[in-house]
XYZ file of C-alpha atoms in Angstrom:
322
model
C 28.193 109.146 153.107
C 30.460 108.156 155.916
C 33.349 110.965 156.921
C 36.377 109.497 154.496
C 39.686 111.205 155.431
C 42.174 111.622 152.456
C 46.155 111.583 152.804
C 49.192 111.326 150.171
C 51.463 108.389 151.168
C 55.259 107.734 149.986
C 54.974 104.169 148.259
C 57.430 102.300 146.007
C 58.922 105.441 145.087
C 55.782 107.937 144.096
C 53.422 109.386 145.879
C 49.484 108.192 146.305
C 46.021 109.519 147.222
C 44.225 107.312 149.635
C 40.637 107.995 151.062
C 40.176 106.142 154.125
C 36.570 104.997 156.057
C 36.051 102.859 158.958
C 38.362 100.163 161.296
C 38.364 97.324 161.630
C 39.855 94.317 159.127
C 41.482 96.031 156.134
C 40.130 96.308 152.437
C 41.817 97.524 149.660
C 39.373 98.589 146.789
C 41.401 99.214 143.258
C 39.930 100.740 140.349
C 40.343 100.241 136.939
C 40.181 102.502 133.419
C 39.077 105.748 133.985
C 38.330 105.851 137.644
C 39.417 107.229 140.603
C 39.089 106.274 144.105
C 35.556 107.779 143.945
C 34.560 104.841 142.034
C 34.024 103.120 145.417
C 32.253 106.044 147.138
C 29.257 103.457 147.973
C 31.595 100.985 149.081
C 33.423 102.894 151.299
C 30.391 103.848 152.967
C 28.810 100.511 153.225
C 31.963 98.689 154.322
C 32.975 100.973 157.046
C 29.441 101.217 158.584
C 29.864 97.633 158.790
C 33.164 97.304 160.879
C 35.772 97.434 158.050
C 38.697 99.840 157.449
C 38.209 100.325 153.960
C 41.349 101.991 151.407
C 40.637 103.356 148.093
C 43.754 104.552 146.610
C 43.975 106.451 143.415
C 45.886 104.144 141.316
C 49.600 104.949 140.018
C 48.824 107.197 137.271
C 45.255 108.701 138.145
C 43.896 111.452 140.016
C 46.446 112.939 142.906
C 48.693 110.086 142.714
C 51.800 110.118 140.681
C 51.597 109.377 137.016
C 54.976 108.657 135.877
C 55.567 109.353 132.052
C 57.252 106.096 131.192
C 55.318 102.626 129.804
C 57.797 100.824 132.175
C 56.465 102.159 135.106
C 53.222 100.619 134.762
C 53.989 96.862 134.994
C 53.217 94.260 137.149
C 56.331 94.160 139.394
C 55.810 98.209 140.046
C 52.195 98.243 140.123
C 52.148 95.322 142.518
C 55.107 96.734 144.440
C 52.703 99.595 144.674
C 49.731 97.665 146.943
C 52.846 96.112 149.230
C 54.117 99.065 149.880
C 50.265 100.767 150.562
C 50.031 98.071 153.360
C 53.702 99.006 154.740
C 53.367 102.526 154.794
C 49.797 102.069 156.882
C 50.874 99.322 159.396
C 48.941 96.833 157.473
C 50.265 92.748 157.451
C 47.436 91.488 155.413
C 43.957 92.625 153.609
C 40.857 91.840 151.502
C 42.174 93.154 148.313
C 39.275 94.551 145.576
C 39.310 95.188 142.157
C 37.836 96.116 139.092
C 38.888 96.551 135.375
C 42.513 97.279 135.517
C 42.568 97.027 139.096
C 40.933 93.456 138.570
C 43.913 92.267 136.402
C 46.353 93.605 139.048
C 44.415 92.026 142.032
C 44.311 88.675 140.365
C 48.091 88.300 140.068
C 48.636 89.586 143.729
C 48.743 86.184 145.479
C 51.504 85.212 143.449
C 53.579 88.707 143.692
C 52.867 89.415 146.951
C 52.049 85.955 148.845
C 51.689 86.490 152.660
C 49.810 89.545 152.089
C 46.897 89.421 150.828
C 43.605 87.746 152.868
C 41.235 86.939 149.991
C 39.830 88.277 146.845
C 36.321 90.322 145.645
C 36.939 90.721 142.052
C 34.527 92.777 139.990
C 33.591 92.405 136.270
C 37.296 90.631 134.888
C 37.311 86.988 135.334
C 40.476 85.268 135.613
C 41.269 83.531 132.075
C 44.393 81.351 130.799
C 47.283 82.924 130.063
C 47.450 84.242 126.288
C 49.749 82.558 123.678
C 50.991 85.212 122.061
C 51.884 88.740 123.366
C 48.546 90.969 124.323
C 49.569 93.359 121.389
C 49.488 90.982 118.579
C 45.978 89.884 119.687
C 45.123 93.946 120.167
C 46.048 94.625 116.210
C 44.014 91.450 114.936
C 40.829 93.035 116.661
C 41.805 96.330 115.000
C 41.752 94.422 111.760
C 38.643 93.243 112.253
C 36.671 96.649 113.715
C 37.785 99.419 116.064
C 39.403 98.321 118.888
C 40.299 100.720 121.693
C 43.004 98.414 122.767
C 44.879 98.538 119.813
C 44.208 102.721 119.843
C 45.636 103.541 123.073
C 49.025 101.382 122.194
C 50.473 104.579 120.039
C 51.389 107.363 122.687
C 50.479 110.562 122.685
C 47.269 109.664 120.024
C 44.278 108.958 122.334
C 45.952 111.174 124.727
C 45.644 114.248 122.828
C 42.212 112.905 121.888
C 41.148 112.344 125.420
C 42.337 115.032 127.061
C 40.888 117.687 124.572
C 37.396 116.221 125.216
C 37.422 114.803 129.123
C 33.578 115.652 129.765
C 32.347 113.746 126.354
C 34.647 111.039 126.408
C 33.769 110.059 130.098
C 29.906 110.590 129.378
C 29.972 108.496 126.553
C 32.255 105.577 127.307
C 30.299 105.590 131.517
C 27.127 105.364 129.306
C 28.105 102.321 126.676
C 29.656 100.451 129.148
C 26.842 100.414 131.351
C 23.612 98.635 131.641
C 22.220 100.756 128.637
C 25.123 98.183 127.151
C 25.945 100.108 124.192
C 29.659 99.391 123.825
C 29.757 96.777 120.969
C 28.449 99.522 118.831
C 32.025 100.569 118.803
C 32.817 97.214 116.584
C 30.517 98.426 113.393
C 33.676 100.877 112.795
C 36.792 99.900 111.337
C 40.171 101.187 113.050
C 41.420 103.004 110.173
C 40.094 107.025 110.190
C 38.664 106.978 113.681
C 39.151 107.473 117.053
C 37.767 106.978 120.111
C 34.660 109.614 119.985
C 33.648 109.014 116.630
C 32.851 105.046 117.337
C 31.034 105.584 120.796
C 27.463 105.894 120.872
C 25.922 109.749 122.043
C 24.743 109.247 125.618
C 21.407 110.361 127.204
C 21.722 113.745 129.478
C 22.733 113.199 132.593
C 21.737 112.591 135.159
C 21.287 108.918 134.880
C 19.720 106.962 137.462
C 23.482 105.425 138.884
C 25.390 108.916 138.360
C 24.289 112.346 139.062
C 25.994 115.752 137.609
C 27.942 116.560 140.491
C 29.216 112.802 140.703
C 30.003 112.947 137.095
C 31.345 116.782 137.614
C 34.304 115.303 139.764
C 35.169 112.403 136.971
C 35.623 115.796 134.756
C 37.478 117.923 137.191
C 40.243 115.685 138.253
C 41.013 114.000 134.386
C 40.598 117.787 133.059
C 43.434 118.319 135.143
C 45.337 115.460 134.940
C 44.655 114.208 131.164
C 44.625 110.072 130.438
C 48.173 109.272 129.587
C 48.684 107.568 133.174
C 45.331 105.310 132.419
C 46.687 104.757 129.561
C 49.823 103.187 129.961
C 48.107 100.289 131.841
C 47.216 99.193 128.781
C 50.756 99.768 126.767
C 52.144 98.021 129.591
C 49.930 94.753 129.259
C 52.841 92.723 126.990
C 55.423 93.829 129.950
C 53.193 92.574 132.139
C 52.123 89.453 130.069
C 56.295 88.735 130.296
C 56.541 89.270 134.024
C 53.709 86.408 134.504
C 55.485 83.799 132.725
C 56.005 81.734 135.314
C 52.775 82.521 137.719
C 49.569 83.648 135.800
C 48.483 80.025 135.969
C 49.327 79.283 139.309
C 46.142 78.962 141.147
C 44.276 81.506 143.429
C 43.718 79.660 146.089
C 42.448 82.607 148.939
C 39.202 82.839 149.231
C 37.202 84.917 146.095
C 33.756 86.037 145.327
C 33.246 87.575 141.656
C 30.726 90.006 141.085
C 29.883 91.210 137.271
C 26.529 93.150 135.630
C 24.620 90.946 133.678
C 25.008 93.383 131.223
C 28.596 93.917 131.486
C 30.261 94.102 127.702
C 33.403 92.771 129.200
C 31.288 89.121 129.981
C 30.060 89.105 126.012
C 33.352 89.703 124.665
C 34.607 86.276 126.565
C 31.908 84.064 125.350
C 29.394 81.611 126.170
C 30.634 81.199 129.494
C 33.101 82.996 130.677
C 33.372 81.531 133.956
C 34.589 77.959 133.307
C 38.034 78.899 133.182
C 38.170 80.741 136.289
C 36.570 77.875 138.193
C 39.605 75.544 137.017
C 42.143 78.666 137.512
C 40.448 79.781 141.022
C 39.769 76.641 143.043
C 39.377 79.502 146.098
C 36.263 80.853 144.138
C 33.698 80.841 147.446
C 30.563 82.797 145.333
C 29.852 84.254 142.002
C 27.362 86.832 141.638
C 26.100 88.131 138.202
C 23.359 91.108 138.848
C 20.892 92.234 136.853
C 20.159 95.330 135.093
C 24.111 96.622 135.657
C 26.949 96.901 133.425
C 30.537 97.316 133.623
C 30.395 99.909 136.104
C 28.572 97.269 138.681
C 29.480 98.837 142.381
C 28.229 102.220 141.007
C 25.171 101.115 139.066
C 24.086 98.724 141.404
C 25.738 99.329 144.871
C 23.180 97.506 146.983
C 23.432 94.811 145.393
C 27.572 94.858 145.394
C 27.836 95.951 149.086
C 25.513 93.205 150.117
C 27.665 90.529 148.193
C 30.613 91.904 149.508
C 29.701 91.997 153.354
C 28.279 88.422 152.625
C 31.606 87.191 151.390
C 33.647 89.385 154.189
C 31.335 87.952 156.531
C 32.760 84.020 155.956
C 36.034 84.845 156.330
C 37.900 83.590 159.120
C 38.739 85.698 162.391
């Protein structure tokens, strides 16, 4: 792996972990639900080898960056405030901006929060979809009627926190595991909501190590949310009808930046929208350059499959204008 140099920055009013690789044109790689900056480790490699200056923060709320306790502090206009103020603090006018899960959702609406700023899109696993009619909770607790819904679990605080953060190592094993291309997560919807959590509706994972994630990879996953807990990762999701208010006026305005979307085949996330989950996103993204589904992977695409990602990536990067 390329040398990646680490520093805490002062943005938008908390403090954040960034691991840094390469010069060159600027990318911004943002994670989702649970990861950490190290869920890029194969990007940052392959990107900076390649003549980029890549930046994988740890997200507001994970790892060494600050996790304020309050819901509030989690939607969009902080969270977006968060990648303006990332590209202020390093000198930065305008970048590639990447994301994936959470960081997806929060990448999509940048254009609109922070127009000027951002160069074009590579968006990994979350298409962009219509705006819902009703608030993101109320859909969350029909799913729970229906069959365990993690959505709907996280919303009470302090629940799947306790749960979470009592049992880091076998919640992380099992959720990397169903979630991937062993594409085990819809177990989780034989269950009903009421007398379970989390770890009682996942399916038991094979011992690692797996052939995408080795022990000591999986060891550092542990380490830092043993030490940190999930309540930050968590309140992206309790924020989602704060930030489902804030996008009134601009969730449907279209992307127009140049985008590439890259999923797993196998990717739960794809399922759950349908037959095809991309025909909304063509009508919603008239920037969309490429769309790239790979085989074999799941929701965790840019670890399962990095070759495959960092070749669609540097493709993509590759187009862009000087």
């Amino acid at each position: 792996m390329a040398e990646v140099t680490h520093r805490i920055l002062s943005v938008n009013g908390i403090e954040m972990h960034v691991a840094e690789c390469g010069e060159g044109r600027p990318v911004v790689l943002c994670h989702g639900f649970p990861g950490l900056w190290f869920s890029w480790r194969h990007q940052l490699d392959a990107l900076s080898a390649a003549g980029y200056r890549v930046i994988a923060p740890d997200m507001r709320g994970y790892g060494r960056t600050s996790a304020p306790p309050e819901v509030a502090a989690y939607d969009r206009a902080n969270t977006a405030a968060d990648m303006v103020g990332l590209l202020d603090s390093l000198g930065i006018e305008q970048a590639v901006f990447a994301g994936h899960d959470f960081g997806a959702h929060l990448v999509w609406d940048l254009p609109a929060w922070a127009p000027g700023r951002v160069t074009a899109l590579m968006q990994l696993s979350v298409p962009r979809t219509p705006r819902l009619p009703v608030q993101p909770s109320v859909g969350f607790r029909y799913l729970a009627s229906q069959h365990f819904a993690h959505v709907h679990y996280f919303q009470e605080p302090g629940v799947a926190d306790r749960e979470l953060g009592d049992h880091p190592r076998e919640f992380l094993a099992k959720l990397f595991h169903a979630l991937s291309g062993a594409n085990r997560y819809l177990d989780c919807w034989e269950f009903p909501s009421d007398g379970n959590g989390y770890l009682d509706v996942l399916p038991e994972p094979p011992a690692l190590p797996w052939n995408w994630l080795d022990e000591d990879e999986f060891g550092y996953y542990v380490a830092e949310f043993e030490r940190t807990g999930f309540t930050g990762g968590l309140n992206w999701y309790r924020a989602e009808d704060a930030v489902w208010a804030q996008n009134e006026a601009v969730h449907e305005r279209p992307v127009e930046v140049p985008v590439t979307f890259i999923a797993g085949a196998k990717d739960p996330v794809l399922e759950m929208m349908g037959r095809d989950p991309f025909a909304a996103m063509r009508k919603l993204v008239p920037g969309l350059v490429s769309t790239h589904v790979i085989p074999g992977a799941g929701h965790f695409v840019q670890m399962e499959k990095p070759a495959e990602v960092n070749a669609a990536m540097l493709e993509f990067l590759g187009g862009l204008p000087v």
